[in-house]
PDB file of C-alpha atoms in Angstrom:
ATOM      1  CA  UNK A 283     -36.523 203.139 167.929  1.00  0.00           C
ATOM      2  CA  UNK A 284     -32.621 203.603 167.487  1.00  0.00           C
ATOM      3  CA  UNK A 285     -32.620 202.924 163.701  1.00  0.00           C
ATOM      4  CA  UNK A 286     -35.066 205.963 162.976  1.00  0.00           C
ATOM      5  CA  UNK A 287     -34.401 209.559 163.878  1.00  0.00           C
ATOM      6  CA  UNK A 288     -36.714 212.401 163.177  1.00  0.00           C
ATOM      7  CA  UNK A 289     -35.915 215.969 163.948  1.00  0.00           C
ATOM      8  CA  UNK A 290     -36.521 219.551 162.801  1.00  0.00           C
ATOM      9  CA  UNK A 291     -33.678 221.527 161.038  1.00  0.00           C
ATOM     10  CA  UNK A 292     -34.371 225.090 159.780  1.00  0.00           C
ATOM     11  CA  UNK A 293     -38.066 224.519 160.013  1.00  0.00           C
ATOM     12  CA  UNK A 294     -37.987 221.380 157.842  1.00  0.00           C
ATOM     13  CA  UNK A 295     -38.692 217.796 158.848  1.00  0.00           C
ATOM     14  CA  UNK A 296     -35.561 215.657 158.740  1.00  0.00           C
ATOM     15  CA  UNK A 297     -35.521 211.842 158.711  1.00  0.00           C
ATOM     16  CA  UNK A 298     -32.443 209.948 159.238  1.00  0.00           C
ATOM     17  CA  UNK A 299     -32.442 206.112 159.071  1.00  0.00           C
ATOM     18  CA  UNK A 300     -29.558 203.565 159.476  1.00  0.00           C
ATOM     19  CA  UNK A 301     -31.409 201.602 156.750  1.00  0.00           C
ATOM     20  CA  UNK A 302     -31.426 204.419 154.180  1.00  0.00           C
ATOM     21  CA  UNK A 303     -28.235 203.406 152.306  1.00  0.00           C
ATOM     22  CA  UNK A 304     -28.820 199.736 152.334  1.00  0.00           C
ATOM     23  CA  UNK A 305     -32.141 200.597 150.863  1.00  0.00           C
ATOM     24  CA  UNK A 306     -30.281 202.531 148.085  1.00  0.00           C
ATOM     25  CA  UNK A 307     -28.288 199.383 147.501  1.00  0.00           C
ATOM     26  CA  UNK A 308     -31.275 197.204 147.494  1.00  0.00           C
ATOM     27  CA  UNK A 309     -33.001 199.392 144.889  1.00  0.00           C
ATOM     28  CA  UNK A 310     -29.955 199.758 142.702  1.00  0.00           C
ATOM     29  CA  UNK A 311     -29.917 196.004 142.612  1.00  0.00           C
ATOM     30  CA  UNK A 312     -33.558 195.811 141.730  1.00  0.00           C
ATOM     31  CA  UNK A 313     -32.955 198.229 138.928  1.00  0.00           C
ATOM     32  CA  UNK A 314     -29.930 196.459 137.706  1.00  0.00           C
ATOM     33  CA  UNK A 315     -31.523 192.915 137.913  1.00  0.00           C
ATOM     34  CA  UNK A 316     -35.251 193.882 136.856  1.00  0.00           C
ATOM     35  CA  UNK A 317     -34.744 192.203 133.513  1.00  0.00           C
ATOM     36  CA  UNK A 318     -34.530 188.897 135.286  1.00  0.00           C
ATOM     37  CA  UNK A 319     -36.473 189.559 138.587  1.00  0.00           C
ATOM     38  CA  UNK A 320     -39.511 190.324 136.435  1.00  0.00           C
ATOM     39  CA  UNK A 321     -39.334 187.018 134.791  1.00  0.00           C
ATOM     40  CA  UNK A 322     -39.196 188.611 131.237  1.00  0.00           C
ATOM     41  CA  UNK A 323     -36.034 186.524 130.591  1.00  0.00           C
ATOM     42  CA  UNK A 324     -33.551 184.108 132.064  1.00  0.00           C
ATOM     43  CA  UNK A 325     -29.826 184.427 132.544  1.00  0.00           C
ATOM     44  CA  UNK A 326     -28.495 182.798 129.397  1.00  0.00           C
ATOM     45  CA  UNK A 327     -25.724 180.281 128.299  1.00  0.00           C
ATOM     46  CA  UNK A 328     -23.932 178.295 130.876  1.00  0.00           C
ATOM     47  CA  UNK A 329     -26.441 179.312 133.648  1.00  0.00           C
ATOM     48  CA  UNK A 330     -29.361 177.527 131.929  1.00  0.00           C
ATOM     49  CA  UNK A 331     -27.253 175.082 129.927  1.00  0.00           C
ATOM     50  CA  UNK A 332     -25.449 173.334 132.635  1.00  0.00           C
ATOM     51  CA  UNK A 333     -25.811 174.919 136.047  1.00  0.00           C
ATOM     52  CA  UNK A 334     -29.535 174.850 136.321  1.00  0.00           C
ATOM     53  CA  UNK A 335     -29.862 171.137 135.093  1.00  0.00           C
ATOM     54  CA  UNK A 336     -27.319 170.071 137.604  1.00  0.00           C
ATOM     55  CA  UNK A 337     -29.119 171.853 140.429  1.00  0.00           C
ATOM     56  CA  UNK A 338     -32.397 170.665 139.319  1.00  0.00           C
ATOM     57  CA  UNK A 339     -31.187 166.946 139.132  1.00  0.00           C
ATOM     58  CA  UNK A 340     -29.779 167.234 142.719  1.00  0.00           C
ATOM     59  CA  UNK A 341     -33.024 168.895 144.077  1.00  0.00           C
ATOM     60  CA  UNK A 342     -35.316 166.228 142.382  1.00  0.00           C
ATOM     61  CA  UNK A 343     -33.034 163.369 143.725  1.00  0.00           C
ATOM     62  CA  UNK A 344     -32.911 164.694 147.149  1.00  0.00           C
ATOM     63  CA  UNK A 345     -36.834 165.260 147.229  1.00  0.00           C
ATOM     64  CA  UNK A 346     -37.219 161.624 146.038  1.00  0.00           C
ATOM     65  CA  UNK A 347     -34.918 160.392 148.836  1.00  0.00           C
ATOM     66  CA  UNK A 348     -32.199 159.357 146.384  1.00  0.00           C
ATOM     67  CA  UNK A 349     -28.511 160.079 146.500  1.00  0.00           C
ATOM     68  CA  UNK A 350     -27.375 162.475 143.744  1.00  0.00           C
ATOM     69  CA  UNK A 351     -24.180 161.049 143.034  1.00  0.00           C
ATOM     70  CA  UNK A 352     -24.220 160.624 139.229  1.00  0.00           C
ATOM     71  CA  UNK A 353     -26.078 163.106 136.804  1.00  0.00           C
ATOM     72  CA  UNK A 354     -26.745 161.341 133.568  1.00  0.00           C
ATOM     73  CA  UNK A 355     -28.443 164.476 132.137  1.00  0.00           C
ATOM     74  CA  UNK A 356     -25.394 166.520 131.347  1.00  0.00           C
ATOM     75  CA  UNK A 357     -23.024 165.489 128.466  1.00  0.00           C
ATOM     76  CA  UNK A 358     -22.488 161.721 129.073  1.00  0.00           C
ATOM     77  CA  UNK A 359     -23.029 162.005 132.626  1.00  0.00           C
ATOM     78  CA  UNK A 360     -21.185 163.724 135.498  1.00  0.00           C
ATOM     79  CA  UNK A 361     -20.240 162.781 139.062  1.00  0.00           C
ATOM     80  CA  UNK A 362     -21.755 165.423 141.232  1.00  0.00           C
ATOM     81  CA  UNK A 363     -19.315 165.177 144.086  1.00  0.00           C
ATOM     82  CA  UNK A 364     -16.334 164.989 141.899  1.00  0.00           C
ATOM     83  CA  UNK A 365     -17.349 168.023 139.775  1.00  0.00           C
ATOM     84  CA  UNK A 366     -15.744 171.246 140.975  1.00  0.00           C
ATOM     85  CA  UNK A 367     -18.680 173.003 139.519  1.00  0.00           C
ATOM     86  CA  UNK A 368     -21.175 170.442 140.729  1.00  0.00           C
ATOM     87  CA  UNK A 369     -23.384 172.916 142.667  1.00  0.00           C
ATOM     88  CA  UNK A 370     -24.411 170.473 145.296  1.00  0.00           C
ATOM     89  CA  UNK A 371     -23.216 172.789 148.113  1.00  0.00           C
ATOM     90  CA  UNK A 372     -24.666 175.936 147.061  1.00  0.00           C
ATOM     91  CA  UNK A 373     -27.723 178.343 147.937  1.00  0.00           C
ATOM     92  CA  UNK A 374     -29.460 177.149 144.953  1.00  0.00           C
ATOM     93  CA  UNK A 375     -29.778 173.805 146.107  1.00  0.00           C
ATOM     94  CA  UNK A 376     -31.186 175.027 149.379  1.00  0.00           C
ATOM     95  CA  UNK A 377     -33.827 177.321 147.568  1.00  0.00           C
ATOM     96  CA  UNK A 378     -34.598 174.483 145.315  1.00  0.00           C
ATOM     97  CA  UNK A 379     -35.350 172.225 148.373  1.00  0.00           C
ATOM     98  CA  UNK A 380     -37.620 174.833 150.097  1.00  0.00           C
ATOM     99  CA  UNK A 381     -39.615 175.709 146.941  1.00  0.00           C
ATOM    100  CA  UNK A 382     -40.157 171.994 145.996  1.00  0.00           C
ATOM    101  CA  UNK A 383     -42.259 171.666 142.942  1.00  0.00           C
ATOM    102  CA  UNK A 384     -42.278 175.341 142.370  1.00  0.00           C
ATOM    103  CA  UNK A 385     -38.569 175.433 141.719  1.00  0.00           C
ATOM    104  CA  UNK A 386     -37.570 176.707 138.209  1.00  0.00           C
ATOM    105  CA  UNK A 387     -35.331 178.888 136.292  1.00  0.00           C
ATOM    106  CA  UNK A 388     -36.914 182.102 137.751  1.00  0.00           C
ATOM    107  CA  UNK A 389     -36.118 180.994 141.348  1.00  0.00           C
ATOM    108  CA  UNK A 390     -32.752 179.864 140.291  1.00  0.00           C
ATOM    109  CA  UNK A 391     -31.788 183.232 138.861  1.00  0.00           C
ATOM    110  CA  UNK A 392     -33.304 185.152 141.713  1.00  0.00           C
ATOM    111  CA  UNK A 393     -30.907 182.933 143.831  1.00  0.00           C
ATOM    112  CA  UNK A 394     -27.911 183.860 141.770  1.00  0.00           C
ATOM    113  CA  UNK A 395     -28.827 187.760 141.875  1.00  0.00           C
ATOM    114  CA  UNK A 396     -29.670 187.577 145.659  1.00  0.00           C
ATOM    115  CA  UNK A 397     -25.939 186.069 146.349  1.00  0.00           C
ATOM    116  CA  UNK A 398     -24.449 189.445 144.885  1.00  0.00           C
ATOM    117  CA  UNK A 399     -26.914 191.549 146.879  1.00  0.00           C
ATOM    118  CA  UNK A 400     -25.761 189.673 149.842  1.00  0.00           C
ATOM    119  CA  UNK A 401     -22.118 190.368 149.178  1.00  0.00           C
ATOM    120  CA  UNK A 402     -22.897 193.922 148.250  1.00  0.00           C
ATOM    121  CA  UNK A 403     -24.595 194.393 151.758  1.00  0.00           C
ATOM    122  CA  UNK A 404     -21.722 192.667 153.637  1.00  0.00           C
ATOM    123  CA  UNK A 405     -19.230 194.990 151.738  1.00  0.00           C
ATOM    124  CA  UNK A 406     -21.259 198.229 152.861  1.00  0.00           C
ATOM    125  CA  UNK A 407     -21.143 196.822 156.477  1.00  0.00           C
ATOM    126  CA  UNK A 408     -17.486 195.990 156.352  1.00  0.00           C
ATOM    127  CA  UNK A 409     -16.605 199.365 155.006  1.00  0.00           C
ATOM    128  CA  UNK A 410     -18.795 201.061 157.706  1.00  0.00           C
ATOM    129  CA  UNK A 411     -17.150 199.055 160.441  1.00  0.00           C
ATOM    130  CA  UNK A 412     -13.793 200.831 159.382  1.00  0.00           C
ATOM    131  CA  UNK A 413     -15.354 204.123 159.589  1.00  0.00           C
ATOM    132  CA  UNK A 414     -16.058 204.910 155.983  1.00  0.00           C
ATOM    133  CA  UNK A 415     -18.759 207.442 155.087  1.00  0.00           C
ATOM    134  CA  UNK A 416     -22.068 205.915 154.366  1.00  0.00           C
ATOM    135  CA  UNK A 417     -22.249 207.238 150.856  1.00  0.00           C
ATOM    136  CA  UNK A 418     -18.759 205.936 150.093  1.00  0.00           C
ATOM    137  CA  UNK A 419     -19.625 202.733 151.587  1.00  0.00           C
ATOM    138  CA  UNK A 420     -22.815 202.452 149.520  1.00  0.00           C
ATOM    139  CA  UNK A 421     -20.998 203.502 146.419  1.00  0.00           C
ATOM    140  CA  UNK A 422     -18.523 200.884 146.703  1.00  0.00           C
ATOM    141  CA  UNK A 423     -21.132 198.086 147.300  1.00  0.00           C
ATOM    142  CA  UNK A 424     -23.104 199.337 143.983  1.00  0.00           C
ATOM    143  CA  UNK A 425     -19.747 199.130 142.070  1.00  0.00           C
ATOM    144  CA  UNK A 426     -19.445 195.628 143.426  1.00  0.00           C
ATOM    145  CA  UNK A 427     -23.205 194.767 142.298  1.00  0.00           C
ATOM    146  CA  UNK A 428     -22.539 196.389 138.796  1.00  0.00           C
ATOM    147  CA  UNK A 429     -18.863 195.423 138.342  1.00  0.00           C
ATOM    148  CA  UNK A 430     -17.812 193.545 135.238  1.00  0.00           C
ATOM    149  CA  UNK A 431     -17.533 190.214 136.946  1.00  0.00           C
ATOM    150  CA  UNK A 432     -20.975 190.705 138.493  1.00  0.00           C
ATOM    151  CA  UNK A 433     -22.491 191.283 135.053  1.00  0.00           C
ATOM    152  CA  UNK A 434     -20.666 189.726 132.220  1.00  0.00           C
ATOM    153  CA  UNK A 435     -19.870 186.588 134.224  1.00  0.00           C
ATOM    154  CA  UNK A 436     -23.372 186.349 135.464  1.00  0.00           C
ATOM    155  CA  UNK A 437     -23.748 183.074 133.308  1.00  0.00           C
ATOM    156  CA  UNK A 438     -20.903 181.423 135.582  1.00  0.00           C
ATOM    157  CA  UNK A 439     -23.013 180.599 138.618  1.00  0.00           C
ATOM    158  CA  UNK A 440     -20.220 179.064 140.783  1.00  0.00           C
ATOM    159  CA  UNK A 441     -17.936 181.822 140.218  1.00  0.00           C
ATOM    160  CA  UNK A 442     -20.673 184.287 140.920  1.00  0.00           C
ATOM    161  CA  UNK A 443     -21.311 182.439 144.254  1.00  0.00           C
ATOM    162  CA  UNK A 444     -17.634 182.680 145.167  1.00  0.00           C
ATOM    163  CA  UNK A 445     -17.582 186.522 144.078  1.00  0.00           C
ATOM    164  CA  UNK A 446     -20.372 187.201 146.430  1.00  0.00           C
ATOM    165  CA  UNK A 447     -18.496 185.346 149.204  1.00  0.00           C
ATOM    166  CA  UNK A 448     -15.514 187.643 149.077  1.00  0.00           C
ATOM    167  CA  UNK A 449     -16.810 190.583 151.117  1.00  0.00           C
ATOM    168  CA  UNK A 450     -18.863 188.191 153.205  1.00  0.00           C
ATOM    169  CA  UNK A 451     -15.434 186.454 154.147  1.00  0.00           C
ATOM    170  CA  UNK A 452     -13.972 190.010 154.911  1.00  0.00           C
ATOM    171  CA  UNK A 453     -16.923 190.837 157.038  1.00  0.00           C
ATOM    172  CA  UNK A 454     -16.994 187.587 159.085  1.00  0.00           C
ATOM    173  CA  UNK A 455     -13.084 187.837 159.481  1.00  0.00           C
ATOM    174  CA  UNK A 456     -13.649 191.238 160.759  1.00  0.00           C
ATOM    175  CA  UNK A 457     -16.193 190.140 163.240  1.00  0.00           C
ATOM    176  CA  UNK A 458     -14.277 187.374 164.501  1.00  0.00           C
ATOM    177  CA  UNK A 459     -11.190 189.527 165.292  1.00  0.00           C
ATOM    178  CA  UNK A 460     -13.467 191.938 167.188  1.00  0.00           C
ATOM    179  CA  UNK A 461     -15.042 189.230 169.086  1.00  0.00           C
ATOM    180  CA  UNK A 462     -13.514 185.492 168.688  1.00  0.00           C
ATOM    181  CA  UNK A 463     -16.736 183.956 170.192  1.00  0.00           C
ATOM    182  CA  UNK A 464     -18.111 180.554 169.084  1.00  0.00           C
ATOM    183  CA  UNK A 465     -20.808 182.298 166.790  1.00  0.00           C
ATOM    184  CA  UNK A 466     -18.252 184.418 164.956  1.00  0.00           C
ATOM    185  CA  UNK A 467     -15.996 181.287 164.471  1.00  0.00           C
ATOM    186  CA  UNK A 468     -18.805 179.293 163.071  1.00  0.00           C
ATOM    187  CA  UNK A 469     -19.806 182.065 160.677  1.00  0.00           C
ATOM    188  CA  UNK A 470     -16.248 182.546 159.564  1.00  0.00           C
ATOM    189  CA  UNK A 471     -15.954 178.712 159.183  1.00  0.00           C
ATOM    190  CA  UNK A 472     -19.152 178.528 157.253  1.00  0.00           C
ATOM    191  CA  UNK A 473     -17.918 181.050 154.718  1.00  0.00           C
ATOM    192  CA  UNK A 474     -14.593 179.233 154.382  1.00  0.00           C
ATOM    193  CA  UNK A 475     -16.320 176.009 153.736  1.00  0.00           C
ATOM    194  CA  UNK A 476     -18.600 177.320 151.029  1.00  0.00           C
ATOM    195  CA  UNK A 477     -15.589 178.790 149.427  1.00  0.00           C
ATOM    196  CA  UNK A 478     -13.715 175.453 149.593  1.00  0.00           C
ATOM    197  CA  UNK A 479     -16.447 173.391 148.462  1.00  0.00           C
ATOM    198  CA  UNK A 480     -16.807 175.269 145.229  1.00  0.00           C
ATOM    199  CA  UNK A 481     -13.235 175.554 143.934  1.00  0.00           C
ATOM    200  CA  UNK A 482     -12.730 178.106 141.066  1.00  0.00           C
ATOM    201  CA  UNK A 483     -10.552 180.744 139.936  1.00  0.00           C
ATOM    202  CA  UNK A 484     -12.226 183.370 142.157  1.00  0.00           C
ATOM    203  CA  UNK A 485     -11.336 181.126 145.172  1.00  0.00           C
ATOM    204  CA  UNK A 486      -7.852 180.452 143.972  1.00  0.00           C
ATOM    205  CA  UNK A 487      -7.205 184.377 143.665  1.00  0.00           C
ATOM    206  CA  UNK A 488      -8.225 184.934 147.173  1.00  0.00           C
ATOM    207  CA  UNK A 489      -4.510 185.220 148.614  1.00  0.00           C
ATOM    208  CA  UNK A 490      -3.921 188.049 146.026  1.00  0.00           C
ATOM    209  CA  UNK A 491      -7.432 189.728 146.215  1.00  0.00           C
ATOM    210  CA  UNK A 492      -8.007 189.516 149.962  1.00  0.00           C
ATOM    211  CA  UNK A 493      -4.692 188.488 151.284  1.00  0.00           C
ATOM    212  CA  UNK A 494      -3.290 191.854 151.978  1.00  0.00           C
ATOM    213  CA  UNK A 495      -6.702 193.095 153.616  1.00  0.00           C
ATOM    214  CA  UNK A 496      -6.730 190.050 155.865  1.00  0.00           C
ATOM    215  CA  UNK A 497      -3.293 190.608 157.038  1.00  0.00           C
ATOM    216  CA  UNK A 498      -3.886 194.143 157.708  1.00  0.00           C
ATOM    217  CA  UNK A 499      -6.829 193.088 159.989  1.00  0.00           C
ATOM    218  CA  UNK A 500      -4.668 190.791 161.974  1.00  0.00           C
ATOM    219  CA  UNK A 501      -2.006 193.535 162.134  1.00  0.00           C
ATOM    220  CA  UNK A 502      -4.194 195.967 163.437  1.00  0.00           C
ATOM    221  CA  UNK A 503      -5.927 193.881 165.902  1.00  0.00           C
ATOM    222  CA  UNK A 504      -4.629 195.087 169.473  1.00  0.00           C
ATOM    223  CA  UNK A 505      -5.224 191.480 170.698  1.00  0.00           C
ATOM    224  CA  UNK A 506      -2.511 189.765 168.520  1.00  0.00           C
ATOM    225  CA  UNK A 507      -2.450 186.407 170.122  1.00  0.00           C
ATOM    226  CA  UNK A 508      -6.124 186.060 171.054  1.00  0.00           C
ATOM    227  CA  UNK A 509      -7.511 185.373 167.432  1.00  0.00           C
ATOM    228  CA  UNK A 510      -4.984 182.536 166.603  1.00  0.00           C
ATOM    229  CA  UNK A 511      -6.702 179.574 168.533  1.00  0.00           C
ATOM    230  CA  UNK A 512     -10.175 180.669 166.985  1.00  0.00           C
ATOM    231  CA  UNK A 513      -8.465 180.729 163.516  1.00  0.00           C
ATOM    232  CA  UNK A 514      -6.876 177.297 163.964  1.00  0.00           C
ATOM    233  CA  UNK A 515     -10.285 175.973 165.108  1.00  0.00           C
ATOM    234  CA  UNK A 516     -11.822 177.592 162.005  1.00  0.00           C
ATOM    235  CA  UNK A 517      -9.297 176.178 159.515  1.00  0.00           C
ATOM    236  CA  UNK A 518      -9.712 172.775 161.018  1.00  0.00           C
ATOM    237  CA  UNK A 519     -13.338 172.849 160.594  1.00  0.00           C
ATOM    238  CA  UNK A 520     -13.027 174.055 156.836  1.00  0.00           C
ATOM    239  CA  UNK A 521     -10.596 170.985 156.152  1.00  0.00           C
ATOM    240  CA  UNK A 522     -12.760 168.327 158.131  1.00  0.00           C
ATOM    241  CA  UNK A 523     -15.940 169.368 156.151  1.00  0.00           C
ATOM    242  CA  UNK A 524     -14.263 170.108 152.593  1.00  0.00           C
ATOM    243  CA  UNK A 525     -11.763 167.268 152.329  1.00  0.00           C
ATOM    244  CA  UNK A 526     -14.235 164.541 151.302  1.00  0.00           C
ATOM    245  CA  UNK A 527     -15.437 166.635 148.494  1.00  0.00           C
ATOM    246  CA  UNK A 528     -12.135 168.003 147.567  1.00  0.00           C
ATOM    247  CA  UNK A 529     -10.496 164.541 147.229  1.00  0.00           C
ATOM    248  CA  UNK A 530     -13.156 163.477 144.929  1.00  0.00           C
ATOM    249  CA  UNK A 531     -12.749 166.597 142.715  1.00  0.00           C
ATOM    250  CA  UNK A 532      -8.955 165.951 142.621  1.00  0.00           C
ATOM    251  CA  UNK A 533      -9.731 162.391 141.562  1.00  0.00           C
ATOM    252  CA  UNK A 534     -12.007 163.614 138.845  1.00  0.00           C
ATOM    253  CA  UNK A 535      -9.746 166.516 137.538  1.00  0.00           C
ATOM    254  CA  UNK A 536      -6.831 164.034 136.947  1.00  0.00           C
ATOM    255  CA  UNK A 537      -8.936 162.631 133.950  1.00  0.00           C
ATOM    256  CA  UNK A 538      -9.942 166.066 132.582  1.00  0.00           C
ATOM    257  CA  UNK A 539      -8.894 166.739 129.026  1.00  0.00           C
ATOM    258  CA  UNK A 540      -8.135 170.427 130.033  1.00  0.00           C
ATOM    259  CA  UNK A 541      -4.889 169.170 131.438  1.00  0.00           C
ATOM    260  CA  UNK A 542      -3.651 168.753 127.936  1.00  0.00           C
ATOM    261  CA  UNK A 543      -4.111 172.355 127.009  1.00  0.00           C
ATOM    262  CA  UNK A 544      -0.811 174.003 126.706  1.00  0.00           C
ATOM    263  CA  UNK A 545       0.153 177.373 127.995  1.00  0.00           C
ATOM    264  CA  UNK A 546       0.828 178.375 124.312  1.00  0.00           C
ATOM    265  CA  UNK A 547      -2.937 177.884 123.678  1.00  0.00           C
ATOM    266  CA  UNK A 548      -3.987 179.843 126.661  1.00  0.00           C
ATOM    267  CA  UNK A 549      -1.861 182.853 125.715  1.00  0.00           C
ATOM    268  CA  UNK A 550      -4.876 184.616 124.161  1.00  0.00           C
ATOM    269  CA  UNK A 551      -6.457 184.674 127.611  1.00  0.00           C
ATOM    270  CA  UNK A 552      -3.478 186.314 129.504  1.00  0.00           C
ATOM    271  CA  UNK A 553      -3.872 189.785 130.937  1.00  0.00           C
ATOM    272  CA  UNK A 554      -0.873 192.049 130.201  1.00  0.00           C
ATOM    273  CA  UNK A 555      -0.502 194.988 132.724  1.00  0.00           C
ATOM    274  CA  UNK A 556      -1.606 197.685 130.141  1.00  0.00           C
ATOM    275  CA  UNK A 557      -4.928 196.038 129.816  1.00  0.00           C
ATOM    276  CA  UNK A 558      -5.648 197.414 133.186  1.00  0.00           C
ATOM    277  CA  UNK A 559      -6.158 200.861 131.531  1.00  0.00           C
ATOM    278  CA  UNK A 560      -9.572 199.629 130.329  1.00  0.00           C
ATOM    279  CA  UNK A 561     -10.759 199.604 133.954  1.00  0.00           C
ATOM    280  CA  UNK A 562     -10.992 203.420 133.790  1.00  0.00           C
ATOM    281  CA  UNK A 563     -11.556 203.939 129.889  1.00  0.00           C
ATOM    282  CA  UNK A 564     -14.448 201.744 128.376  1.00  0.00           C
ATOM    283  CA  UNK A 565     -13.822 200.999 124.789  1.00  0.00           C
ATOM    284  CA  UNK A 566     -10.019 201.657 124.866  1.00  0.00           C
ATOM    285  CA  UNK A 567      -9.365 198.453 123.091  1.00  0.00           C
ATOM    286  CA  UNK A 568     -11.776 197.615 120.303  1.00  0.00           C
ATOM    287  CA  UNK A 569     -13.837 194.519 120.529  1.00  0.00           C
ATOM    288  CA  UNK A 570     -12.165 192.083 117.907  1.00  0.00           C
ATOM    289  CA  UNK A 571     -12.094 188.877 119.567  1.00  0.00           C
ATOM    290  CA  UNK A 572     -14.436 187.469 116.950  1.00  0.00           C
ATOM    291  CA  UNK A 573     -11.797 187.851 114.240  1.00  0.00           C
ATOM    292  CA  UNK A 574      -9.881 184.662 113.553  1.00  0.00           C
ATOM    293  CA  UNK A 575      -6.230 184.625 114.806  1.00  0.00           C
ATOM    294  CA  UNK A 576      -6.610 188.099 116.529  1.00  0.00           C
ATOM    295  CA  UNK A 577      -5.517 188.634 119.993  1.00  0.00           C
ATOM    296  CA  UNK A 578      -6.167 191.538 122.230  1.00  0.00           C
ATOM    297  CA  UNK A 579      -7.030 192.508 125.741  1.00  0.00           C
ATOM    298  CA  UNK A 580     -10.689 192.778 124.560  1.00  0.00           C
ATOM    299  CA  UNK A 581     -10.739 188.875 124.490  1.00  0.00           C
ATOM    300  CA  UNK A 582     -11.372 189.057 128.586  1.00  0.00           C
ATOM    301  CA  UNK A 583     -10.447 192.584 130.047  1.00  0.00           C
ATOM    302  CA  UNK A 584     -12.996 194.684 128.221  1.00  0.00           C
ATOM    303  CA  UNK A 585     -16.355 192.360 128.702  1.00  0.00           C
ATOM    304  CA  UNK A 586     -15.401 190.840 131.969  1.00  0.00           C
ATOM    305  CA  UNK A 587     -13.118 193.060 134.109  1.00  0.00           C
ATOM    306  CA  UNK A 588     -14.598 196.417 133.279  1.00  0.00           C
ATOM    307  CA  UNK A 589     -15.796 198.203 136.426  1.00  0.00           C
ATOM    308  CA  UNK A 590     -15.969 201.885 135.281  1.00  0.00           C
ATOM    309  CA  UNK A 591     -14.162 205.194 136.499  1.00  0.00           C
ATOM    310  CA  UNK A 592     -16.309 205.332 139.751  1.00  0.00           C
ATOM    311  CA  UNK A 593     -13.856 203.126 141.636  1.00  0.00           C
ATOM    312  CA  UNK A 594     -11.161 205.623 140.512  1.00  0.00           C
ATOM    313  CA  UNK A 595     -12.977 208.469 142.143  1.00  0.00           C
ATOM    314  CA  UNK A 596     -13.704 206.569 145.068  1.00  0.00           C
ATOM    315  CA  UNK A 597      -9.876 205.749 145.590  1.00  0.00           C
ATOM    316  CA  UNK A 598      -8.845 209.344 144.914  1.00  0.00           C
ATOM    317  CA  UNK A 599     -11.329 210.781 147.481  1.00  0.00           C
ATOM    318  CA  UNK A 600      -9.954 208.148 150.077  1.00  0.00           C
ATOM    319  CA  UNK A 601      -6.433 209.329 149.492  1.00  0.00           C
ATOM    320  CA  UNK A 602      -7.283 212.994 149.834  1.00  0.00           C
ATOM    321  CA  UNK A 603      -9.191 212.211 153.191  1.00  0.00           C
ATOM    322  CA  UNK A 604      -6.069 210.499 154.410  1.00  0.00           C
TER     323      UNK A 604
END
């Protein structure tokens, strides 16, 4: 079997497998997620208060053969299709429909965690397709799993889904450029549709987060003209599928009270440049967000964006290798 290689080196049995590092990633995910995978507790706050009831209502309605257009169980009622966090086009609804009466908070949480695992494995495959060493690719995937967004934001399920889709978008885009066939066009389009149907701040940041990488992929492609027709088809498919839902969201958002929040009121959530230092030095800024009237980078940067010093070592090692 080409995925397992067994040979002798210095009288010792050596086993090499292409699944070794993916298994390392998987076990890292299990260790980090065991608190929820074991069923000891559930992902708290918004996950259980807002997003699980939304999915539960959608699943129950569909299993009864009803249309889940209006959810009366959250606040004074919410339009499912008009809510940008309506959760109707998510893997959670699919797992709910498959599990049927067994669907509950545990399956819901496992689905959330599985999305991050899928993103980490795609990030590993994407890095390997560019010739990165397996250990560095696996380390990058584990950083993705354990990053601040993948932990402190775990309660915000739609954002976690979009976060998990970022490396999947890179992976499907890379595969499409290598072979722009129908299957890869559909894979890229499906990823784009899932992102477009769940619009949030992660999706809106894609031009800044992934734009440079996607541009480099296009620039390095030796067949500069061949992918453009496929890209046009993929974009058209995304627009055709997502437009009805996006139009309903725009209509609903026009009545949102959040539009009345001024920039001045949002200033405490801004991210000045020096706050990036906390990416490498945890605890650099004290956690004082609970003090009334106090503003500091710890309001968002410390709890939500901290990813540790490991990425700095990975970046340094990459620079020295080049």
